CSV table of C-alpha atoms in Angstrom, one decimal:
chain,number,residue,atom,x,y,z
A,1,MET,CA,-26.5,-103.7,82.2
A,2,THR,CA,-26.1,-100.0,81.7
A,3,LEU,CA,-22.9,-98.4,83.0
A,4,TYR,CA,-22.3,-94.7,83.6
A,5,ILE,CA,-18.7,-93.5,83.2
A,6,LYS,CA,-17.6,-90.1,84.5
A,7,LEU,CA,-15.5,-88.0,82.1
A,8,PHE,CA,-13.1,-85.2,82.8
A,9,ALA,CA,-11.1,-82.5,81.1
A,10,VAL,CA,-10.1,-83.4,77.5
A,11,ALA,CA,-12.4,-86.5,77.6
A,12,VAL,CA,-15.4,-84.2,78.1
A,13,GLN,CA,-14.2,-82.1,75.2
A,14,LYS,CA,-13.9,-85.1,72.9
A,15,ALA,CA,-17.1,-86.8,74.0
A,16,GLY,CA,-19.2,-83.7,74.5
A,17,THR,CA,-20.6,-85.1,77.8
A,18,THR,CA,-19.5,-85.5,81.4
A,19,ASN,CA,-21.3,-88.8,81.7
A,20,LEU,CA,-21.0,-91.6,79.2
A,21,GLU,CA,-23.7,-94.3,79.1
A,22,ILE,CA,-22.5,-97.7,78.0
A,23,ASP,CA,-24.5,-101.0,77.5
A,24,CYS,CA,-22.4,-104.0,78.5
A,25,PRO,CA,-22.9,-107.7,79.3
A,26,THR,CA,-22.7,-108.2,83.1
A,27,PRO,CA,-20.2,-108.5,84.8
A,28,THR,CA,-17.4,-107.3,82.6
A,29,THR,CA,-13.8,-106.2,83.0
A,30,VAL,CA,-12.1,-102.8,82.5
A,31,GLY,CA,-10.4,-104.2,79.5
A,32,ASP,CA,-13.7,-105.1,77.8
A,33,LEU,CA,-15.2,-101.8,79.0
A,34,LYS,CA,-12.5,-99.9,77.1
A,35,GLN,CA,-13.5,-101.6,73.9
A,36,ALA,CA,-17.1,-100.8,74.5
A,37,VAL,CA,-16.2,-97.2,75.3
A,38,ILE,CA,-14.4,-96.8,72.0
A,39,ALA,CA,-17.2,-98.5,70.1
A,40,ALA,CA,-19.9,-96.2,71.7
A,41,CYS,CA,-17.8,-93.0,71.4
A,42,PRO,CA,-15.2,-93.2,68.7
A,43,ALA,CA,-14.1,-89.6,69.6
A,44,LEU,CA,-12.5,-91.1,72.7
A,45,SER,CA,-10.4,-93.7,70.8
A,46,GLU,CA,-7.5,-91.3,70.3
A,47,ILE,CA,-7.1,-90.6,74.0
A,48,THR,CA,-8.0,-93.9,75.8
A,49,THR,CA,-4.5,-95.3,75.5
A,50,HIS,CA,-3.2,-92.4,77.5
A,51,CYS,CA,-5.9,-92.6,80.1
A,52,ARG,CA,-6.3,-94.8,83.2
A,53,PHE,CA,-9.7,-96.1,84.3
A,54,ALA,CA,-10.9,-95.8,87.8
A,55,VAL,CA,-13.3,-98.2,89.5
A,56,ASP,CA,-14.8,-97.2,92.9
A,57,ASP,CA,-12.3,-94.3,93.2
A,58,GLU,CA,-9.2,-96.4,92.7
A,59,PHE,CA,-7.0,-96.8,89.6
A,60,ALA,CA,-8.0,-100.1,87.9
A,61,THR,CA,-6.2,-102.5,85.6
A,62,ASP,CA,-7.6,-104.3,82.5
A,63,THR,CA,-8.6,-107.3,84.6
A,64,THR,CA,-10.5,-105.3,87.3
A,65,ILE,CA,-14.1,-106.6,87.5
A,66,VAL,CA,-16.9,-104.1,86.7
A,67,THR,CA,-20.4,-104.6,88.0
A,68,GLU,CA,-23.6,-102.6,87.8
A,69,ASN,CA,-22.8,-100.9,91.1
A,70,SER,CA,-19.2,-99.9,90.2
A,71,SER,CA,-18.4,-96.2,90.2
A,72,LEU,CA,-16.5,-95.7,86.9
A,73,ALA,CA,-14.4,-92.9,85.5
A,74,ILE,CA,-11.9,-92.2,82.8
A,75,ILE,CA,-8.8,-90.5,84.1
A,76,PRO,CA,-6.7,-88.6,81.6
A,77,PRO,CA,-3.1,-87.7,82.5
A,78,VAL,CA,-3.5,-85.5,85.6
A,79,SER,CA,-2.1,-82.0,85.9
A,80,GLY,CA,-2.9,-80.7,89.3
A,81,GLY,CA,-0.4,-79.4,91.8
A,82,ALA,CA,1.0,-76.3,90.2
B,1,MET,CA,-5.6,-82.3,107.0
B,2,ILE,CA,-6.7,-83.1,103.5
B,3,ARG,CA,-8.9,-80.4,101.8
B,4,ILE,CA,-10.1,-79.6,98.3
B,5,THR,CA,-11.6,-76.1,98.1
B,6,ASN,CA,-12.8,-73.4,95.8
B,7,ASP,CA,-11.5,-70.6,98.0
B,8,PRO,CA,-8.0,-69.0,98.0
B,9,ILE,CA,-5.6,-71.0,100.1
B,10,ASP,CA,-5.0,-69.5,103.6
B,11,ASN,CA,-1.3,-70.1,104.1
B,12,ASN,CA,-1.4,-69.2,107.8
B,13,ALA,CA,-4.2,-71.7,108.4
B,14,VAL,CA,-2.1,-74.4,106.6
B,15,LEU,CA,1.0,-73.6,108.7
B,16,GLU,CA,-1.0,-73.6,111.9
B,17,SER,CA,-2.5,-77.0,111.1
B,18,VAL,CA,0.9,-78.6,111.2
B,19,GLN,CA,2.3,-76.7,114.1
B,20,ASN,CA,3.4,-79.0,117.0
B,21,ASN,CA,5.7,-78.6,120.0
B,22,ARG,CA,7.6,-81.8,118.9
B,23,ALA,CA,8.4,-80.4,115.5
B,24,GLY,CA,11.9,-79.0,114.8
B,25,ALA,CA,11.0,-78.3,111.1
B,26,VAL,CA,8.1,-77.3,109.0
B,27,VAL,CA,8.3,-77.4,105.2
B,28,LEU,CA,5.6,-75.7,103.1
B,29,PHE,CA,5.4,-76.1,99.4
B,30,LEU,CA,3.2,-73.8,97.3
B,31,GLY,CA,2.5,-74.5,93.7
B,32,THR,CA,1.8,-71.2,92.0
B,33,THR,CA,0.5,-70.2,88.6
B,34,ARG,CA,3.2,-68.9,86.2
B,35,ASN,CA,2.3,-66.3,83.7
B,36,VAL,CA,4.7,-67.7,81.1
B,37,THR,CA,5.2,-71.4,80.0
B,38,GLY,CA,8.0,-71.5,77.4
B,39,THR,CA,7.1,-68.7,75.1
B,40,ARG,CA,3.3,-68.7,75.8
B,41,GLU,CA,1.6,-66.3,78.1
B,42,THR,CA,-1.1,-67.5,80.6
B,43,ASP,CA,-4.1,-65.3,81.4
B,44,SER,CA,-5.6,-67.7,83.9
B,45,LEU,CA,-6.1,-71.3,84.8
B,46,ASP,CA,-9.1,-73.4,85.6
B,47,TYR,CA,-8.8,-76.5,87.8
B,48,GLU,CA,-11.3,-79.3,87.9
B,49,CYS,CA,-11.3,-82.5,90.0
B,50,PHE,CA,-12.8,-85.9,90.4
B,51,GLU,CA,-13.4,-85.1,94.1
B,52,SER,CA,-14.3,-88.4,95.7
B,53,MET,CA,-11.3,-90.1,94.2
B,54,ALA,CA,-9.0,-87.2,94.7
B,55,ILE,CA,-9.7,-87.1,98.4
B,56,LYS,CA,-9.1,-90.9,98.6
B,57,GLN,CA,-5.8,-90.6,96.7
B,58,LEU,CA,-4.6,-87.7,98.9
B,59,GLU,CA,-5.5,-89.7,102.0
B,60,ALA,CA,-3.5,-92.6,100.6
B,61,LEU,CA,-0.5,-90.3,100.0
B,62,GLU,CA,-0.6,-89.1,103.6
B,63,ALA,CA,-0.8,-92.7,104.8
B,64,THR,CA,2.1,-93.8,102.7
B,65,ALA,CA,4.2,-90.8,103.7
B,66,ARG,CA,3.6,-91.5,107.4
B,67,GLN,CA,4.8,-95.1,106.9
B,68,ARG,CA,8.0,-93.9,105.2
B,69,TRP,CA,9.0,-90.9,107.3
B,70,ASP,CA,8.8,-89.8,110.9
B,71,ILE,CA,6.2,-87.1,110.3
B,72,ILE,CA,4.1,-85.3,112.9
B,73,GLU,CA,1.5,-83.5,110.7
B,74,ILE,CA,0.7,-83.4,107.0
B,75,THR,CA,-1.7,-80.9,105.4
B,76,ILE,CA,-2.6,-80.9,101.7
B,77,VAL,CA,-4.9,-78.3,100.3
B,78,HIS,CA,-5.8,-78.1,96.6
B,79,ARG,CA,-7.7,-75.3,95.2
B,80,LEU,CA,-10.2,-75.6,92.2
B,81,GLY,CA,-11.8,-73.2,89.9
B,82,HIS,CA,-10.4,-70.0,88.3
B,83,LEU,CA,-6.9,-68.9,89.3
B,84,LEU,CA,-4.8,-65.9,88.2
B,85,PRO,CA,-1.0,-65.9,87.8
B,86,GLY,CA,0.7,-65.7,91.1
B,87,GLU,CA,-2.1,-67.5,93.0
B,88,ALA,CA,-1.4,-70.9,94.7
B,89,SER,CA,-3.2,-73.9,93.4
B,90,VAL,CA,-1.8,-76.3,96.0
B,91,ALA,CA,-0.3,-76.1,99.5
B,92,ILE,CA,1.6,-79.0,101.1
B,93,ALA,CA,2.8,-78.6,104.7
B,94,VAL,CA,4.8,-81.2,106.7
B,95,SER,CA,6.1,-81.0,110.2
B,96,SER,CA,8.7,-83.3,111.5
B,97,PRO,CA,11.2,-83.5,114.3
B,98,HIS,CA,14.0,-83.2,111.7
B,99,ARG,CA,14.4,-81.1,108.7
B,100,VAL,CA,15.7,-83.6,106.2
B,101,THR,CA,12.5,-85.7,106.7
B,102,ALA,CA,10.3,-82.7,106.2
B,103,PHE,CA,12.0,-81.7,103.0
B,104,GLU,CA,12.0,-85.3,101.6
B,105,CYS,CA,8.4,-85.9,102.5
B,106,GLY,CA,7.2,-82.6,101.1
B,107,GLN,CA,9.0,-83.2,97.8
B,108,TRP,CA,7.6,-86.8,97.6
B,109,LEU,CA,4.1,-85.6,98.3
B,110,ILE,CA,4.0,-83.0,95.5
B,111,ASP,CA,5.8,-85.3,93.0
B,112,THR,CA,3.3,-88.1,93.7
B,113,LEU,CA,0.3,-85.7,93.8
B,114,LYS,CA,1.2,-84.6,90.3
B,115,GLN,CA,1.1,-88.2,89.1
B,116,GLU,CA,-1.7,-89.8,91.0
B,117,VAL,CA,-4.4,-87.4,92.1
B,118,PRO,CA,-7.2,-86.8,89.6
B,119,ILE,CA,-7.1,-83.0,89.2
B,120,TRP,CA,-6.7,-81.3,85.9
B,121,LYS,CA,-5.8,-77.7,84.8
B,122,LYS,CA,-6.9,-75.8,81.8
B,123,GLU,CA,-4.6,-73.1,80.4
B,124,ASN,CA,-6.4,-70.0,79.3
B,125,TRP,CA,-3.7,-68.5,77.0
B,126,SER,CA,-3.4,-64.8,76.4
B,127,ASP,CA,-4.3,-65.4,72.7
B,128,GLY,CA,-7.8,-66.4,73.7
B,129,THR,CA,-7.4,-70.2,73.2
B,130,GLN,CA,-7.9,-72.7,75.9
B,131,GLN,CA,-6.2,-76.1,76.5
B,132,TRP,CA,-6.5,-78.9,79.0
B,133,VAL,CA,-3.0,-79.9,80.3
B,134,HIS,CA,-2.4,-83.7,80.0
B,135,PRO,CA,1.3,-84.5,80.4
B,136,GLY,CA,2.5,-87.1,77.9
B,137,MET,CA,-0.6,-86.7,75.7
B,138,GLU,CA,-0.2,-85.0,72.4
B,139,ASP,CA,-2.9,-82.7,71.0
C,1,MET,CA,15.4,-60.2,101.7
C,2,ILE,CA,17.8,-60.8,104.6
C,3,ARG,CA,16.7,-59.9,108.0
C,4,ILE,CA,17.7,-60.5,111.6
C,5,THR,CA,14.9,-59.5,114.1
C,6,ASN,CA,13.9,-59.7,117.7
C,7,ASP,CA,10.2,-60.0,116.7
C,8,PRO,CA,8.2,-63.1,116.0
C,9,ILE,CA,8.5,-64.1,112.3
C,10,ASP,CA,5.6,-63.1,110.2
C,11,ASN,CA,5.1,-66.1,107.9
C,12,ASN,CA,2.7,-64.2,105.5
C,13,ALA,CA,5.2,-61.4,105.1
C,14,VAL,CA,7.9,-63.9,104.3
C,15,LEU,CA,5.8,-65.7,101.7
C,16,GLU,CA,4.7,-62.4,100.1
C,17,SER,CA,8.3,-61.2,99.8
C,18,VAL,CA,9.1,-64.1,97.4
C,19,GLN,CA,5.9,-64.0,95.5
C,20,ASN,CA,6.4,-63.5,91.7
C,21,ASN,CA,4.3,-64.2,88.6
C,22,ARG,CA,7.2,-66.1,87.1
C,23,ALA,CA,7.3,-68.5,90.0
C,24,GLY,CA,5.9,-72.0,89.7
C,25,ALA,CA,7.0,-73.0,93.2
C,26,VAL,CA,7.6,-71.6,96.6
C,27,VAL,CA,9.3,-73.5,99.3
C,28,LEU,CA,9.2,-72.2,102.9
C,29,PHE,CA,11.2,-73.8,105.7
C,30,LEU,CA,10.5,-73.0,109.3
C,31,GLY,CA,13.0,-74.0,112.0
C,32,THR,CA,10.9,-74.4,115.2
C,33,THR,CA,11.7,-75.0,118.8
C,34,ARG,CA,11.2,-78.6,120.0
C,35,ASN,CA,10.2,-79.1,123.6
C,36,VAL,CA,12.1,-82.4,123.8
C,37,THR,CA,15.7,-83.2,122.6
C,38,GLY,CA,16.6,-86.8,123.3
C,39,THR,CA,15.2,-87.3,126.8
C,40,ARG,CA,15.6,-83.6,128.0
C,41,GLU,CA,12.8,-81.1,128.1
C,42,THR,CA,13.3,-77.6,126.9
C,43,ASP,CA,11.5,-74.7,128.6
C,44,SER,CA,12.8,-72.0,126.2
C,45,LEU,CA,15.7,-71.0,124.1
C,46,ASP,CA,17.7,-67.8,123.8
C,47,TYR,CA,19.4,-66.9,120.5
C,48,GLU,CA,22.3,-64.5,120.1
C,49,CYS,CA,24.1,-63.3,117.1
C,50,PHE,CA,27.2,-61.6,115.8
C,51,GLU,CA,25.0,-59.3,113.7
C,52,SER,CA,27.3,-57.6,111.2
C,53,MET,CA,29.0,-60.9,110.3
C,54,ALA,CA,25.7,-62.8,110.3
C,55,ILE,CA,24.2,-60.4,107.8
C,56,LYS,CA,27.3,-60.6,105.6
C,57,GLN,CA,27.2,-64.4,105.7
C,58,LEU,CA,23.5,-64.6,104.9
C,59,GLU,CA,24.0,-62.2,101.9
C,60,ALA,CA,26.9,-64.5,100.8
C,61,LEU,CA,24.5,-67.5,101.0
C,62,GLU,CA,22.0,-65.8,98.9
C,63,ALA,CA,24.6,-64.8,96.3
C,64,THR,CA,25.9,-68.4,96.1
C,65,ALA,CA,22.4,-69.8,95.8
C,66,ARG,CA,21.6,-67.5,93.0
C,67,GLN,CA,24.7,-68.6,91.1
C,68,ARG,CA,23.8,-72.3,91.6
C,69,TRP,CA,20.1,-72.3,91.0
C,70,ASP,CA,17.5,-70.6,88.8
C,71,ILE,CA,16.0,-68.6,91.7
C,72,ILE,CA,13.6,-65.7,91.6
C,73,GLU,CA,13.5,-64.5,95.2
C,74,ILE,CA,15.1,-65.6,98.4
C,75,THR,CA,14.1,-64.5,101.9
C,76,ILE,CA,15.9,-65.5,105.1
C,77,VAL,CA,14.7,-64.2,108.5
C,78,HIS,CA,16.3,-65.2,111.7
C,79,ARG,CA,14.8,-64.3,115.0
C,80,LEU,CA,16.9,-63.6,118.1
C,81,GLY,CA,16.1,-63.4,121.8
C,82,HIS,CA,13.8,-65.5,123.9
C,83,LEU,CA,11.7,-68.3,122.2
C,84,LEU,CA,9.2,-70.7,123.5
C,85,PRO,CA,8.6,-74.3,122.2
C,86,GLY,CA,6.7,-74.2,118.9
C,87,GLU,CA,8.0,-70.8,117.9
C,88,ALA,CA,10.0,-70.4,114.7
C,89,SER,CA,13.6,-69.2,115.0
C,90,VAL,CA,14.3,-69.1,111.3
C,91,ALA,CA,12.2,-68.8,108.1
C,92,ILE,CA,13.7,-69.4,104.6
C,93,ALA,CA,11.6,-68.9,101.6
C,94,VAL,CA,12.6,-69.5,98.0
C,95,SER,CA,10.6,-68.9,94.8
C,96,SER,CA,11.6,-70.5,91.5
C,97,PRO,CA,10.1,-71.4,88.1
C,98,HIS,CA,10.5,-75.1,89.0
C,99,ARG,CA,9.8,-77.0,92.2
C,100,VAL,CA,13.0,-79.2,92.3
C,101,THR,CA,15.1,-76.0,92.3
C,102,ALA,CA,13.1,-74.5,95.1
C,103,PHE,CA,13.4,-77.6,97.3
C,104,GLU,CA,17.1,-78.1,96.6
C,105,CYS,CA,17.9,-74.4,97.2
C,106,GLY,CA,15.8,-74.2,100.4
C,107,GLN,CA,17.5,-77.3,101.8
C,108,TRP,CA,21.0,-76.0,100.9
C,109,LEU,CA,20.3,-72.6,102.5
C,110,ILE,CA,19.3,-74.1,105.9
C,111,ASP,CA,22.1,-76.7,105.9
C,112,THR,CA,24.7,-74.0,105.1
C,113,LEU,CA,23.1,-71.4,107.5
C,114,LYS,CA,23.5,-74.0,110.3
C,115,GLN,CA,27.2,-74.3,109.6
C,116,GLU,CA,28.3,-70.8,108.5
C,117,VAL,CA,26.2,-68.1,110.1
C,118,PRO,CA,27.3,-66.8,113.6
C,119,ILE,CA,24.1,-67.3,115.6
C,120,TRP,CA,24.0,-69.4,118.8
C,121,LYS,CA,21.3,-70.8,120.9
C,122,LYS,CA,21.1,-71.5,124.6
C,123,GLU,CA,18.9,-74.2,125.9
C,124,ASN,CA,17.0,-73.4,129.0
C,125,TRP,CA,16.3,-76.9,130.3
C,126,SER,CA,13.2,-77.7,132.4
C,127,ASP,CA,15.5,-78.7,135.3
C,128,GLY,CA,16.6,-75.0,135.5
C,129,THR,CA,20.0,-75.4,134.0
C,130,GLN,CA,21.2,-73.6,130.9
C,131,GLN,CA,23.5,-74.6,128.1
C,132,TRP,CA,25.0,-72.9,125.0
C,133,VAL,CA,24.7,-75.3,122.1
C,134,HIS,CA,27.9,-75.7,120.2
C,135,PRO,CA,27.8,-78.7,117.8
C,136,GLY,CA,31.0,-80.8,117.9
C,137,MET,CA,32.2,-79.3,121.1
C,138,GLU,CA,32.1,-81.3,124.4
C,139,ASP,CA,31.2,-79.7,127.6
D,1,MET,CA,49.0,-52.5,119.6
D,2,THR,CA,45.9,-53.2,121.6
D,3,LEU,CA,43.3,-55.5,119.9
D,4,TYR,CA,39.7,-56.0,121.0
D,5,ILE,CA,38.1,-59.4,120.3
D,6,LYS,CA,34.4,-59.9,120.4
D,7,LEU,CA,33.3,-63.1,122.3
D,8,PHE,CA,30.0,-65.0,122.0
D,9,ALA,CA,28.0,-67.7,123.7
D,10,VAL,CA,30.3,-70.2,125.6
D,11,ALA,CA,33.3,-68.0,125.0
D,12,VAL,CA,31.6,-65.3,127.1
D,13,GLN,CA,30.8,-67.8,129.8
D,14,LYS,CA,34.5,-69.0,130.0
D,15,ALA,CA,36.1,-65.6,129.7
D,16,GLY,CA,33.6,-63.6,131.8
D,17,THR,CA,33.5,-60.8,129.2
D,18,THR,CA,32.1,-60.0,125.8
D,19,ASN,CA,35.2,-58.1,124.7
D,20,LEU,CA,38.7,-59.4,125.2
D,21,GLU,CA,41.6,-56.9,125.2
D,22,ILE,CA,44.9,-58.3,123.9
D,23,ASP,CA,48.3,-56.6,123.6
D,24,CYS,CA,50.2,-57.8,120.5
D,25,PRO,CA,53.1,-56.8,118.3
D,26,THR,CA,51.9,-55.0,115.1
D,27,PRO,CA,51.0,-56.4,112.6
D,28,THR,CA,50.3,-60.0,113.5
D,29,THR,CA,48.5,-63.1,112.2
D,30,VAL,CA,45.4,-65.0,113.4
D,31,GLY,CA,47.7,-67.9,114.3
D,32,ASP,CA,49.8,-65.7,116.6
D,33,LEU,CA,46.7,-64.0,118.0
D,34,LYS,CA,45.3,-67.4,119.1
D,35,GLN,CA,48.5,-68.0,121.2
D,36,ALA,CA,48.1,-64.5,122.7
D,37,VAL,CA,44.4,-65.1,123.5
D,38,ILE,CA,45.3,-68.4,125.3
D,39,ALA,CA,48.1,-66.7,127.2
D,40,ALA,CA,45.9,-63.7,128.2
D,41,CYS,CA,42.8,-65.8,129.0
D,42,PRO,CA,43.7,-69.4,129.9
D,43,ALA,CA,40.0,-70.2,130.4
D,44,LEU,CA,39.5,-70.0,126.6
D,45,SER,CA,42.3,-72.6,125.9
D,46,GLU,CA,39.9,-75.5,126.2
D,47,ILE,CA,37.6,-74.2,123.5
D,48,THR,CA,39.8,-72.3,121.0
D,49,THR,CA,40.6,-75.5,119.0
D,50,HIS,CA,36.8,-75.8,118.3
D,51,CYS,CA,36.4,-72.1,117.4
D,52,ARG,CA,37.0,-70.2,114.2
D,53,PHE,CA,38.3,-66.6,114.2
D,54,ALA,CA,36.6,-63.9,112.2
D,55,VAL,CA,38.5,-60.9,110.8
D,56,ASP,CA,36.4,-58.0,109.4
D,57,ASP,CA,33.2,-60.2,109.5
D,58,GLU,CA,34.8,-63.1,107.5
D,59,PHE,CA,36.1,-66.4,108.7
D,60,ALA,CA,39.9,-66.2,108.8
D,61,THR,CA,42.7,-68.7,108.6
D,62,ASP,CA,45.9,-68.8,110.8
D,63,THR,CA,47.7,-66.8,108.1
D,64,THR,CA,45.2,-64.0,107.9
D,65,ILE,CA,46.9,-60.7,108.8
D,66,VAL,CA,45.5,-58.7,111.7
D,67,THR,CA,46.1,-55.0,112.1
D,68,GLU,CA,45.0,-52.4,114.6
D,69,ASN,CA,41.9,-51.6,112.5
D,70,SER,CA,40.7,-55.3,112.1
D,71,SER,CA,37.4,-56.2,113.6
D,72,LEU,CA,38.0,-59.4,115.5
D,73,ALA,CA,35.8,-62.1,116.9
D,74,ILE,CA,36.0,-65.7,118.2
D,75,ILE,CA,33.2,-67.8,116.6
D,76,PRO,CA,32.3,-71.0,118.6
D,77,PRO,CA,30.5,-73.7,116.6
D,78,VAL,CA,27.3,-72.0,115.5
D,79,SER,CA,23.8,-73.3,116.4
D,80,GLY,CA,21.3,-71.0,114.7
D,81,GLY,CA,18.6,-72.2,112.4
D,82,ALA,CA,16.3,-74.3,114.5
């Protein structure tokens, strides 16, 4: 399946895009997806350990299941609020 | 009231939205743009947001706060886009029968927003460089 | 800014008075009139004040707060006279580089004002009776 | 000397005046003044233990000196601020 991952802030800067396209076996987990992200876009490897992943607008863990319909995003450390 | 907006924050509208005859206390927090961080000078800031998730997280903050404290109304407004020093990026208002509750809840809301809500700011330094702010992440 | 006034409190003027480009946080506290205390209903309140001493005490609160915390601006406005439920009797605004400071200082100012500043309120209960409020003093 | 003491809130209610006039030896202390107040206006006796005295716009103690030029007030427990 093809997954689309929204990027923000420094992740956009590193990857040069706001939407990462990743090919994955279906279904997969967030843990596996992280590896696929780094493989597809090595520029993100230096920040992914500091980032959280979001699935369907919620923070996800490595075991969260990802399907073709999941809304996906990489969430760098946030800095809103002041 | 939860709102993400590109417009300047209307403080009076925020205060009115939490007004209630049962309230003995209103606490309003404004997060404003400093022109100096350490020794560096800020020309302006740009805020961006993962909006659908940010709204969901803010609603979750409100729900958790209402479980923890005796709150009447909560309003959280976050502004996006280009901000100058002195302008407010966030307004949090809480009304409660008692002041201790309003202070505690307001402080918890801003502390938790700063950790859990997907909004990011970019510093536009006075030397012409720009930098996304990601606490805990080295450049 | 320290002010005792018979007019309704202008929240925007209070917030503007503490605005500063070095501030990262503004905390505003409004003390508002509840229409219910326990099981009794309030029609209105009347505030009176020993003005010369109240001003002196408020100035002393500001001076002490500035010694304790890294504060940029402090504004305290107390309204006197006849107030209806929902109206604010007091506004305290604090601006500071950091939010924890602004919250702590704001809370200390209202806590201390309520103990040390010679202002009194009279409850005009809905049953037509009136009562000066003197915490710790039995009728 | 004649001293004038400002009254507020419930003290006005009890005494029926906003300004109490007391004759005292000169100079005196706040402690002695309290006794003179109760003697001159017995209606205030039930509240004076809950009240503070102010001399020249500052809270005073029983040993604070009072002269003819002192500005004096009885301060019942305060209730401003909300």
